[in-house]
XYZ file of C-alpha atoms in Angstrom:
667
model
C -12.115 -31.171 4.777
C -15.871 -30.848 4.504
C -16.385 -27.522 2.606
C -20.244 -28.137 1.962
C -22.471 -24.866 3.359
C -24.943 -25.541 5.982
C -28.636 -24.969 5.388
C -29.991 -21.413 5.117
C -33.535 -21.725 6.259
C -33.070 -21.403 9.802
C -32.427 -17.583 11.220
C -29.301 -17.458 13.589
C -28.185 -15.378 16.522
C -25.382 -13.461 14.536
C -24.801 -9.785 14.615
C -24.677 -8.875 18.096
C -23.342 -6.122 20.341
C -21.308 -8.706 22.248
C -19.499 -9.943 19.000
C -18.688 -6.529 17.724
C -17.236 -5.653 21.165
C -15.075 -8.912 21.078
C -14.238 -8.529 17.548
C -13.138 -5.034 18.076
C -10.848 -5.770 20.977
C -9.194 -8.297 18.915
C -8.854 -6.282 16.173
C -7.178 -3.587 18.601
C -4.384 -6.251 19.015
C -4.246 -7.926 15.618
C -3.900 -4.702 13.691
C -1.337 -3.016 16.051
C 0.510 -6.273 15.839
C 0.045 -6.872 11.819
C 1.361 -2.916 11.469
C 4.909 -3.559 13.454
C 5.252 -6.953 11.697
C 4.737 -5.787 8.183
C 6.998 -2.638 8.639
C 9.527 -4.874 9.958
C 9.427 -7.785 7.530
C 7.157 -6.854 4.498
C 4.906 -9.297 5.159
C 1.576 -9.573 6.985
C -0.199 -12.334 8.510
C -3.626 -13.703 8.353
C -5.950 -12.980 11.220
C -9.004 -14.821 10.525
C -8.124 -18.527 12.241
C -6.683 -17.183 15.196
C -9.278 -14.609 15.993
C -11.950 -17.470 15.312
C -10.278 -19.640 18.068
C -9.855 -16.686 20.630
C -13.588 -15.849 19.919
C -14.837 -19.153 20.235
C -13.148 -19.774 23.489
C -14.780 -16.551 24.556
C -18.335 -16.976 23.623
C -18.499 -20.249 24.963
C -19.006 -18.841 28.353
C -22.349 -17.614 27.084
C -24.908 -20.627 26.439
C -26.646 -19.063 23.380
C -23.626 -18.022 21.162
C -23.369 -19.809 17.884
C -21.148 -20.404 15.001
C -22.576 -17.508 13.309
C -21.623 -14.949 15.883
C -18.278 -16.709 16.147
C -17.896 -15.604 12.428
C -19.339 -12.062 12.841
C -15.942 -11.773 15.571
C -13.494 -13.090 13.027
C -14.879 -11.023 10.217
C -14.242 -7.755 12.043
C -11.107 -8.664 13.231
C -9.743 -10.090 9.601
C -10.837 -6.865 8.055
C -8.858 -4.638 10.009
C -6.061 -7.058 10.348
C -5.776 -6.845 6.361
C -6.377 -3.167 6.254
C -3.094 -2.669 8.041
C -1.237 -3.872 4.755
C -1.765 0.060 3.870
C 1.887 0.030 5.656
C 2.959 -1.189 1.925
C 2.471 2.215 0.604
C 1.868 4.947 3.363
C 5.128 5.369 5.002
C 6.465 6.482 1.647
C 5.087 9.871 2.452
C 7.381 10.076 5.603
C 10.101 8.399 3.602
C 10.475 10.925 1.060
C 10.283 13.481 3.595
C 6.884 15.098 2.920
C 5.527 13.997 6.168
C 7.000 14.050 9.653
C 4.409 11.789 10.725
C 1.222 10.618 10.477
C -1.551 13.326 10.687
C -4.431 11.266 12.285
C -7.589 12.712 10.276
C -5.780 12.275 6.809
C -4.289 8.719 7.564
C -7.946 7.666 9.181
C -9.570 9.164 6.093
C -7.622 7.355 3.713
C -7.873 4.108 5.442
C -11.362 4.295 6.145
C -12.814 5.624 2.824
C -10.724 3.228 0.812
C -11.589 0.247 3.167
C -15.137 1.005 3.067
C -15.042 1.208 -0.899
C -13.221 -2.147 -0.976
C -16.086 -3.387 1.299
C -18.814 -1.991 -1.331
C -16.990 -3.005 -4.332
C -16.747 -6.827 -3.050
C -20.518 -7.023 -2.785
C -21.611 -7.168 -6.214
C -18.594 -9.491 -6.786
C -19.681 -11.874 -4.005
C -21.869 -14.299 -6.442
C -19.491 -14.002 -9.022
C -16.389 -15.035 -7.023
C -17.901 -16.804 -4.294
C -21.244 -18.412 -4.820
C -21.385 -19.150 -8.512
C -17.331 -20.039 -8.409
C -15.215 -22.796 -8.118
C -12.232 -21.231 -6.732
C -10.633 -22.995 -3.502
C -10.702 -20.195 -0.991
C -8.210 -22.075 1.215
C -7.997 -19.513 4.054
C -11.991 -19.139 3.724
C -12.464 -22.733 3.772
C -9.962 -23.478 6.604
C -11.535 -21.141 8.718
C -15.052 -22.204 8.322
C -13.777 -25.607 9.395
C -12.536 -24.275 12.621
C -15.801 -22.503 13.019
C -17.816 -25.777 12.538
C -15.599 -27.496 15.238
C -16.015 -24.747 17.891
C -19.062 -22.838 16.933
C -21.308 -22.735 19.915
C -24.401 -24.511 19.981
C -23.846 -25.919 16.435
C -20.343 -27.297 17.604
C -19.887 -31.516 17.696
C -19.723 -32.830 21.301
C -15.924 -33.244 21.370
C -15.171 -29.586 20.103
C -14.478 -28.061 23.623
C -11.646 -30.147 23.792
C -10.418 -29.131 20.265
C -11.193 -25.706 20.919
C -9.479 -25.556 24.005
C -6.382 -27.217 22.263
C -6.395 -24.667 19.694
C -6.488 -21.790 22.430
C -3.865 -23.224 24.236
C -1.428 -23.318 21.068
C -2.256 -19.676 20.127
C -1.413 -18.502 23.750
C 1.594 -20.784 24.011
C 3.327 -19.061 20.642
C 1.995 -15.607 21.754
C 3.667 -16.080 25.399
C 6.611 -17.401 24.325
C 7.669 -15.031 21.295
C 6.538 -12.400 23.715
C 9.246 -13.484 26.291
C 11.879 -14.095 23.853
C 11.356 -10.627 22.255
C 11.660 -9.033 25.797
C 14.895 -10.731 26.252
C 16.383 -10.049 23.141
C 15.545 -6.345 24.316
C 17.556 -6.594 27.202
C 20.514 -7.654 24.781
C 20.787 -10.842 27.117
C 20.129 -12.745 23.471
C 20.897 -11.518 20.194
C 18.343 -10.382 17.770
C 20.334 -11.548 14.766
C 23.180 -14.108 13.946
C 25.230 -12.126 11.058
C 28.383 -12.188 9.099
C 29.840 -10.364 6.355
C 33.076 -10.669 4.579
C 35.396 -9.034 1.704
C 36.763 -11.384 -0.835
C 38.807 -11.136 -4.005
C 41.065 -8.597 -5.182
C 38.538 -6.147 -6.262
C 37.113 -6.074 -2.854
C 33.912 -7.553 -3.299
C 31.599 -8.251 -0.240
C 28.551 -10.295 0.645
C 27.131 -12.401 3.817
C 24.537 -13.515 5.521
C 21.720 -12.384 8.587
C 19.534 -14.715 10.480
C 17.135 -12.862 12.542
C 16.355 -14.844 15.837
C 12.678 -13.800 15.297
C 9.832 -16.293 16.409
C 7.750 -14.239 14.066
C 9.752 -14.721 10.855
C 9.768 -18.416 11.620
C 6.219 -18.780 12.126
C 5.571 -16.607 8.875
C 7.872 -19.581 6.833
C 5.849 -22.286 8.414
C 2.480 -20.733 7.294
C 3.651 -19.847 3.414
C 4.935 -23.551 3.078
C 7.910 -25.237 1.807
C 7.824 -24.267 -1.892
C 7.310 -20.686 -1.220
C 10.126 -20.422 1.470
C 12.577 -22.665 -1.228
C 11.497 -19.863 -3.962
C 12.743 -17.119 -1.127
C 16.050 -18.829 -0.810
C 16.380 -18.926 -4.382
C 15.801 -15.120 -4.426
C 18.341 -14.646 -1.525
C 20.923 -16.734 -3.489
C 20.661 -14.382 -6.550
C 20.651 -11.469 -4.215
C 23.514 -12.361 -2.093
C 25.577 -14.941 -4.169
C 25.768 -13.381 -7.412
C 24.070 -9.422 -7.346
C 25.837 -8.032 -4.226
C 29.091 -9.442 -4.766
C 28.765 -8.471 -8.439
C 28.165 -5.015 -7.920
C 30.313 -4.478 -4.911
C 33.410 -5.736 -7.003
C 32.141 -3.287 -9.681
C 32.155 -0.374 -7.109
C 35.390 -1.300 -5.369
C 34.251 0.778 -2.422
C 36.637 1.045 0.687
C 34.738 0.293 4.312
C 33.521 -2.282 6.366
C 32.189 -5.553 4.646
C 28.658 -5.052 6.180
C 28.258 -1.581 4.726
C 29.609 -1.957 1.695
C 27.080 -5.023 1.226
C 24.265 -3.446 2.502
C 24.611 -0.296 0.161
C 25.084 -2.315 -2.821
C 21.807 -4.288 -1.818
C 20.106 -0.974 -0.947
C 21.135 0.912 -4.067
C 21.148 -1.757 -6.744
C 19.555 -5.331 -5.873
C 16.424 -4.118 -4.394
C 15.282 -2.595 -7.957
C 16.279 -5.813 -9.578
C 13.876 -7.480 -7.129
C 11.209 -4.951 -8.025
C 11.475 -5.695 -11.496
C 10.993 -9.393 -10.813
C 8.166 -8.633 -8.372
C 6.402 -6.357 -11.095
C 6.881 -8.831 -14.055
C 5.232 -11.604 -11.813
C 2.419 -9.490 -10.826
C 1.586 -8.241 -14.242
C 1.875 -12.064 -15.321
C -0.329 -13.020 -12.392
C -2.920 -10.322 -13.583
C -2.943 -11.390 -17.032
C -3.756 -14.995 -16.029
C -6.766 -13.669 -14.345
C -8.666 -11.618 -16.905
C -10.727 -14.427 -18.470
C -11.994 -15.995 -15.382
C -12.697 -12.314 -13.577
C -14.616 -11.329 -17.051
C -16.512 -14.882 -16.822
C -17.789 -14.446 -13.229
C -18.731 -11.096 -13.563
C -20.779 -12.107 -16.668
C -22.105 -15.064 -15.301
C -23.114 -13.270 -11.963
C -24.846 -10.578 -13.929
C -27.100 -13.254 -16.097
C -27.966 -14.925 -12.253
C -28.897 -11.388 -11.143
C -30.931 -10.807 -13.940
C -32.700 -14.477 -13.592
C -33.195 -13.519 -9.767
C -34.954 -10.217 -10.584
C -37.879 -11.883 -12.672
C -40.046 -12.316 -9.678
C -37.570 -14.731 -7.649
C -35.814 -12.003 -5.508
C -38.149 -12.400 -2.527
C -38.002 -15.952 -2.368
C -34.000 -15.994 -1.985
C -32.597 -17.646 1.078
C -31.447 -15.678 3.777
C -28.035 -16.716 3.005
C -28.305 -14.776 -0.168
C -29.289 -11.667 0.974
C -26.617 -8.857 0.294
C -26.807 -5.330 1.484
C -29.489 -3.576 -0.758
C -27.608 -2.585 -3.952
C -29.160 1.195 -3.565
C -27.213 1.480 -0.267
C -24.118 -0.041 -1.601
C -24.391 3.137 -4.319
C -25.079 5.686 -1.486
C -22.280 4.598 0.671
C -19.864 4.646 -2.256
C -21.003 8.143 -2.955
C -20.593 9.037 0.391
C -16.957 7.623 0.305
C -16.013 9.658 -2.999
C -16.972 12.878 -1.225
C -14.369 12.913 1.480
C -12.045 11.302 -0.929
C -12.350 14.312 -3.319
C -12.070 16.694 -0.236
C -8.932 14.761 0.455
C -7.410 14.885 -2.960
C -8.113 18.765 -3.337
C -6.772 19.532 0.005
C -3.507 17.530 -0.928
C -3.284 19.144 -4.101
C -3.185 22.453 -2.699
C -0.660 21.179 -0.043
C 1.800 19.966 -2.583
C 1.814 23.370 -4.581
C -0.187 21.779 -7.351
C -3.331 24.227 -6.716
C -3.530 25.176 -10.529
C -4.201 22.037 -11.577
C -6.725 21.310 -8.755
C -9.706 20.404 -10.343
C -7.810 17.948 -12.777
C -6.197 16.484 -9.827
C -9.302 15.950 -7.856
C -11.596 14.746 -10.688
C -8.628 12.722 -12.429
C -7.713 11.151 -9.158
C -11.471 10.245 -8.470
C -11.798 8.244 -11.677
C -8.220 6.807 -10.988
C -9.629 5.612 -7.552
C -12.832 4.496 -8.714
C -11.606 2.479 -11.891
C -8.610 1.060 -10.694
C -10.112 0.668 -7.485
C -12.637 -1.632 -8.842
C -10.224 -3.454 -10.903
C -8.193 -4.379 -8.086
C -10.810 -5.392 -6.218
C -11.839 -8.042 -8.819
C -8.336 -9.218 -9.502
C -7.061 -9.080 -5.457
C -10.770 -10.675 -4.559
C -9.809 -13.758 -7.526
C -6.412 -13.760 -6.362
C -7.438 -14.486 -2.793
C -9.851 -17.209 -3.938
C -7.102 -18.731 -6.138
C -4.080 -19.085 -3.732
C -5.414 -17.204 -0.499
C -5.175 -13.986 1.096
C -1.690 -14.266 2.785
C -0.429 -15.524 -0.753
C -1.787 -13.101 -2.783
C 0.732 -10.764 -4.261
C -0.482 -6.983 -2.810
C 2.876 -5.537 -3.243
C 2.911 -6.309 -6.695
C -0.284 -4.798 -7.347
C 0.705 -1.817 -5.494
C 3.818 -1.363 -7.449
C 1.613 -1.224 -10.926
C -0.585 1.232 -9.327
C 1.899 3.661 -8.322
C 3.655 3.302 -11.697
C 0.264 3.913 -13.508
C -0.439 7.283 -11.070
C 2.781 8.593 -11.698
C 2.747 8.165 -15.469
C -0.757 9.933 -15.685
C 0.718 12.316 -13.406
C 3.270 12.826 -15.992
C 0.896 13.142 -18.690
C -1.541 15.809 -17.012
C 0.880 17.798 -15.485
C 3.821 19.358 -16.408
C 7.096 17.849 -14.809
C 8.511 19.929 -12.384
C 11.541 19.882 -9.979
C 12.474 20.905 -6.578
C 9.438 21.110 -3.983
C 6.877 20.913 -6.802
C 8.445 17.761 -8.264
C 8.428 16.299 -4.712
C 4.798 17.242 -4.251
C 3.978 15.186 -7.529
C 5.846 12.309 -5.996
C 3.440 12.754 -2.704
C 0.440 12.989 -4.586
C 1.057 9.899 -6.474
C 1.692 7.870 -3.284
C -1.436 9.670 -1.725
C -3.765 8.186 -4.726
C -2.134 5.250 -4.727
C -2.900 4.881 -0.957
C -6.461 5.160 -1.267
C -6.705 2.566 -4.030
C -4.461 0.311 -1.838
C -6.894 0.455 1.288
C -9.281 -0.645 -1.654
C -7.103 -3.490 -2.682
C -6.318 -4.611 0.709
C -10.085 -5.325 1.834
C -10.957 -6.558 -1.480
C -8.071 -9.112 -1.168
C -9.855 -10.562 2.180
C -13.291 -9.823 2.169
C -14.354 -12.288 -0.176
C -12.122 -14.801 1.823
C -14.507 -13.889 4.706
C -17.888 -14.245 2.551
C -16.318 -17.646 1.681
C -16.389 -18.509 5.144
C -19.655 -17.205 5.783
C -21.380 -18.980 3.202
C -19.914 -22.559 4.636
C -21.354 -21.780 7.886
C -24.614 -20.394 7.171
C -24.225 -16.649 7.601
C -26.475 -13.728 6.227
C -24.168 -12.054 4.121
C -25.725 -8.391 4.729
C -24.579 -8.862 8.193
C -21.377 -10.011 7.563
C -21.002 -7.092 5.398
C -21.917 -4.338 8.264
C -19.194 -6.322 10.453
C -16.750 -5.620 7.469
C -17.363 -1.807 7.552
C -16.887 -1.984 11.398
C -13.777 -3.960 11.196
C -12.294 -1.011 8.745
C -13.585 1.623 10.846
C -11.785 0.429 13.886
C -8.559 -0.768 12.140
C -8.311 2.969 10.509
C -8.726 4.528 13.872
C -6.026 2.125 15.373
C -3.166 2.362 12.520
C -2.669 6.213 12.466
C -1.245 6.214 16.246
C 0.516 2.835 15.864
C 2.384 4.256 12.828
C 3.181 7.623 14.489
C 4.607 5.268 17.486
C 6.915 3.182 15.670
C 8.090 6.080 13.261
C 9.165 8.308 16.081
C 10.621 4.964 18.224
C 12.512 3.216 15.223
C 12.208 5.317 11.966
C 12.165 3.773 8.661
C 15.051 2.459 6.589
C 17.080 4.885 4.466
C 15.551 7.850 6.300
C 18.373 10.666 7.244
C 19.269 10.740 10.848
C 17.800 7.134 11.527
C 19.901 4.550 13.134
C 20.189 1.664 10.553
C 20.552 -1.207 13.047
C 17.218 -0.668 14.786
C 15.100 1.161 11.780
C 12.045 -0.718 10.264
C 12.646 -1.896 6.687
C 9.336 -1.042 5.705
C 10.531 -2.641 2.135
C 7.398 -2.337 0.069
C 6.952 1.397 0.951
C 10.663 2.200 0.175
C 10.291 0.447 -3.233
C 6.970 2.178 -4.191
C 8.304 5.656 -3.216
C 11.628 4.936 -5.035
C 9.514 3.846 -8.021
C 7.328 7.127 -7.508
C 10.520 9.184 -7.470
C 12.285 7.656 -10.312
C 9.158 7.597 -12.918
C 8.268 11.410 -12.134
C 11.829 12.811 -11.762
C 13.433 10.917 -14.387
C 16.129 9.377 -12.412
C 15.249 5.982 -12.213
C 17.728 3.202 -13.258
C 15.670 1.227 -15.864
C 18.307 -1.186 -16.622
C 18.068 -2.556 -12.853
C 14.343 -3.131 -13.467
C 14.960 -4.741 -16.583
C 17.532 -7.313 -15.424
C 14.923 -7.816 -12.779
C 12.352 -8.242 -15.420
C 14.486 -10.805 -17.228
C 14.862 -12.984 -14.264
C 11.348 -12.785 -13.792
C 10.255 -13.964 -17.214
C 12.923 -16.712 -16.684
C 11.252 -17.813 -13.500
C 7.559 -17.543 -15.238
C 8.896 -20.265 -17.741
C 10.565 -22.365 -14.718
C 7.727 -22.206 -12.913
C 4.982 -23.249 -15.391
C 7.466 -26.429 -16.625
C 7.652 -27.426 -12.975
C 4.006 -27.138 -13.031
C 3.353 -29.387 -15.961
C 5.950 -32.074 -15.073
C 5.377 -32.232 -11.041
C 2.538 -32.350 -8.708
C 3.758 -30.300 -5.840
C 6.937 -28.671 -7.090
C 6.702 -24.872 -7.880
C 9.119 -21.546 -7.637
C 6.697 -18.863 -7.493
C 8.152 -15.910 -9.287
C 6.979 -13.447 -6.965
C 8.131 -15.074 -4.060
C 11.439 -15.685 -5.548
C 11.163 -11.473 -6.314
C 10.373 -11.085 -2.680
C 13.521 -12.956 -1.871
C 15.735 -10.681 -3.713
C 14.178 -7.553 -2.408
C 13.699 -8.257 0.936
C 16.589 -8.129 3.450
C 18.572 -11.246 4.181
C 17.635 -10.912 7.604
C 13.857 -11.345 6.989
C 14.338 -13.928 4.020
C 16.657 -16.563 5.652
C 14.531 -17.116 8.508
C 11.374 -17.312 6.754
C 13.161 -20.065 4.764
C 14.001 -21.771 7.788
C 10.277 -21.649 8.908
C 9.076 -22.950 6.017
C 11.546 -26.236 6.199
C 10.438 -26.652 9.823
C 6.686 -26.227 9.226
C 7.388 -28.920 6.294
C 8.722 -31.365 8.493
C 6.535 -30.640 10.983
C 3.445 -31.497 8.791
C 5.481 -34.814 7.520
C 6.116 -36.184 11.153
C 1.690 -35.086 11.735
C 0.852 -37.491 8.464
C 2.643 -40.373 10.277
C 1.226 -39.782 13.540
C -2.486 -39.663 15.026
C -5.007 -36.963 13.893
C -2.597 -35.857 11.408
C -5.066 -32.662 10.024
C -5.736 -31.650 13.867
C -1.907 -31.663 14.347
C -1.382 -29.616 11.344
C -4.028 -27.013 12.695
C -2.488 -26.919 15.693
C 0.998 -25.858 14.167
C -0.925 -23.361 12.179
C -2.322 -21.977 15.101
C 1.002 -22.251 17.092
C 2.695 -20.080 14.175
C 0.100 -17.452 14.343
C 0.414 -16.896 17.911
C 4.153 -16.622 17.508
C 3.749 -13.703 15.286
C 1.300 -11.847 17.507
C 3.244 -12.253 20.392
C 6.493 -10.675 19.008
C 4.637 -8.125 17.339
C 2.499 -6.689 20.305
C 5.916 -6.468 22.426
C 7.544 -4.708 19.376
C 4.767 -2.083 19.645
C 5.139 -1.935 23.574
C 8.818 -1.678 23.197
C 8.208 1.152 20.658
C 6.109 2.909 23.490
C 8.791 2.676 25.976
C 11.441 3.932 23.769
C 9.312 6.979 23.025
C 8.634 7.809 26.593
C 11.656 7.050 27.920
C 13.997 8.976 25.093
C 16.220 5.807 25.187
C 17.243 3.991 22.198
C 17.530 0.627 24.403
C 15.324 1.262 27.558
C 15.694 -2.399 28.544
C 19.215 -3.238 27.976
C 20.840 -4.954 30.855
C 24.067 -5.358 29.182
C 26.685 -3.161 27.041
C 28.323 -4.139 23.451
C 30.964 -6.249 24.918
C 28.466 -8.930 25.682
C 27.732 -9.325 21.879
C 29.577 -12.410 20.930
C 28.128 -14.268 24.197
C 24.662 -12.888 23.335
C 24.596 -14.708 19.784
C 25.517 -17.859 21.153
C 23.145 -17.718 23.945
C 20.429 -16.131 21.886
C 21.185 -18.659 18.871
C 21.154 -21.939 21.167
C 17.906 -20.707 23.073
C 16.097 -20.047 19.976
C 16.445 -23.551 18.512
C 15.797 -25.408 21.938
C 12.573 -23.188 22.587
C 11.279 -23.686 18.928
C 12.025 -27.699 19.145
C 10.210 -27.973 22.811
C 7.354 -25.884 21.448
C 6.696 -27.861 18.495
C 7.282 -31.354 20.207
C 4.496 -30.055 22.691
C 2.249 -29.017 19.595
C 2.775 -32.256 18.268
C 1.799 -34.337 21.408
C -1.190 -32.275 22.166
C -2.548 -33.116 18.695
C -1.845 -36.701 18.938
C -3.820 -36.456 22.479
C -7.115 -35.112 20.619
C -9.803 -37.500 20.167
C -11.093 -35.766 16.983
C -9.236 -33.081 14.688
C -9.755 -29.705 14.441
C -10.784 -29.659 10.532
């Protein structure tokens, strides 16, 4: 894979109105899909490559399109798609009962101001972590290679066939997964294959649950074999040991499924939280030295450029002027201060108004910059999709809660609940900064490799943030009204969206502030995390490929088995597909088509989930598309399961044949 940047001497058509419009349209779809999928599965997907493929197919209709214009489209779409990770925190305000829904302007303000701050913070980090860094940026490099293949008048003569194949792969995955999701909504196909059972004299319980989800299988393909196996280990710890152990201790009567799920929700999730927290701290600790080194190098480089050489910088080194960066940052802090003050009054903490506003601003500025540097570095090292954002959120909310406890006297009742809400609110702003920083440097790396102008790309990033911030609140409101979130009173647990990270982060904030958290469970998880870190480091030193990322194991413990097990299946399927591709013609092109197929699967199922949510809300029925009743359940499991296996097998065989038939690879 060629990862060398192109020459920056020649001006290019880049930041255009049509490019922004195409990017905004793609953003609307991908952001809605990411919000739904993240709430359902606890994971979001990278939108850069599918957005690039779709944009290059559209822009081919225009003779003067360029790969730099294609890059602007994917930049807009990817920034908004990444901002949707705010769902890892923000739904916690509904889960604790502070909000009934998602007020548009407040939610928009959190996403927009935090997101734009994330863009501004990554501008001075660009030279440190992109230009003067040897970080691999796997997703940024892959996206650049896709753009070079199909990037308008820069493309090779054979690129039209390759980009058409890529678009076909995305479209096939989208359509098939959407159709399957619709059939599941009719209840002709089952959505899950699950079995729970009791055992032993003391009434232990456990079970398994495979969601028949194209999107989850696709996520497994994208995260890779070793992340999938690490999540499988987490599921074995959770459902093979922890759930049976705690159900036997409690000896609770009731259906096996209810008893097992209750133990997992009340006990096992917090073990997973401890594992995730330790893994995140370890990851951050490893990054301190390289981040400081990179920033020091960048400042030295900046001083050298200022000594009479700034005007001669090539176009590809022109960032947004630092003075403008400062003005925009201050302009963002003003509405953040108002939001913090307004929220302080609403939570009954008005007597501490100035402390909370000033302290909250300092917290946002300092923590925001720290998480920007750390998340940007992690994205460069392991990719945006694999970066442990949820672990960062856990650390930020615990720090916020502890600072509140120090600054504001502990309170109970509604006032104590208000402190929890304020901790989640402040964390949401910082998390919006983190999500954008996690993605933007990846985009800027893509721009470096395709001869893009940084300041134009930074403008596109701001546009993407604003569009995403406008889309997220109504989609969240729609999904909350149609499905609700797991653990909320009065919500059907079989239909509720898991929102796992938001549930965990809100529970941690409540536990720290109200003093009712079971630290022994988190401590046990932390001990498991330490053991996993040692094991992973040993594997890294003795083998070339085998790893067990502790964060992935923690997610396997924490996420519901319906999510985890199908991701594991997808990881194995993706590994087998890639191995087969290596033995055929055009291996890299075939693998890239597999990635695009998986991206399409996620988009199709997620968009249908949002559409069905709208139908649920407007019809007033919980299952408006149902064609059969509960008595069809056993048949639906067999029919749905067989159809799921056969359709996936057919899709992957078709994509493999499509890859072999290409005269040149996509990478």
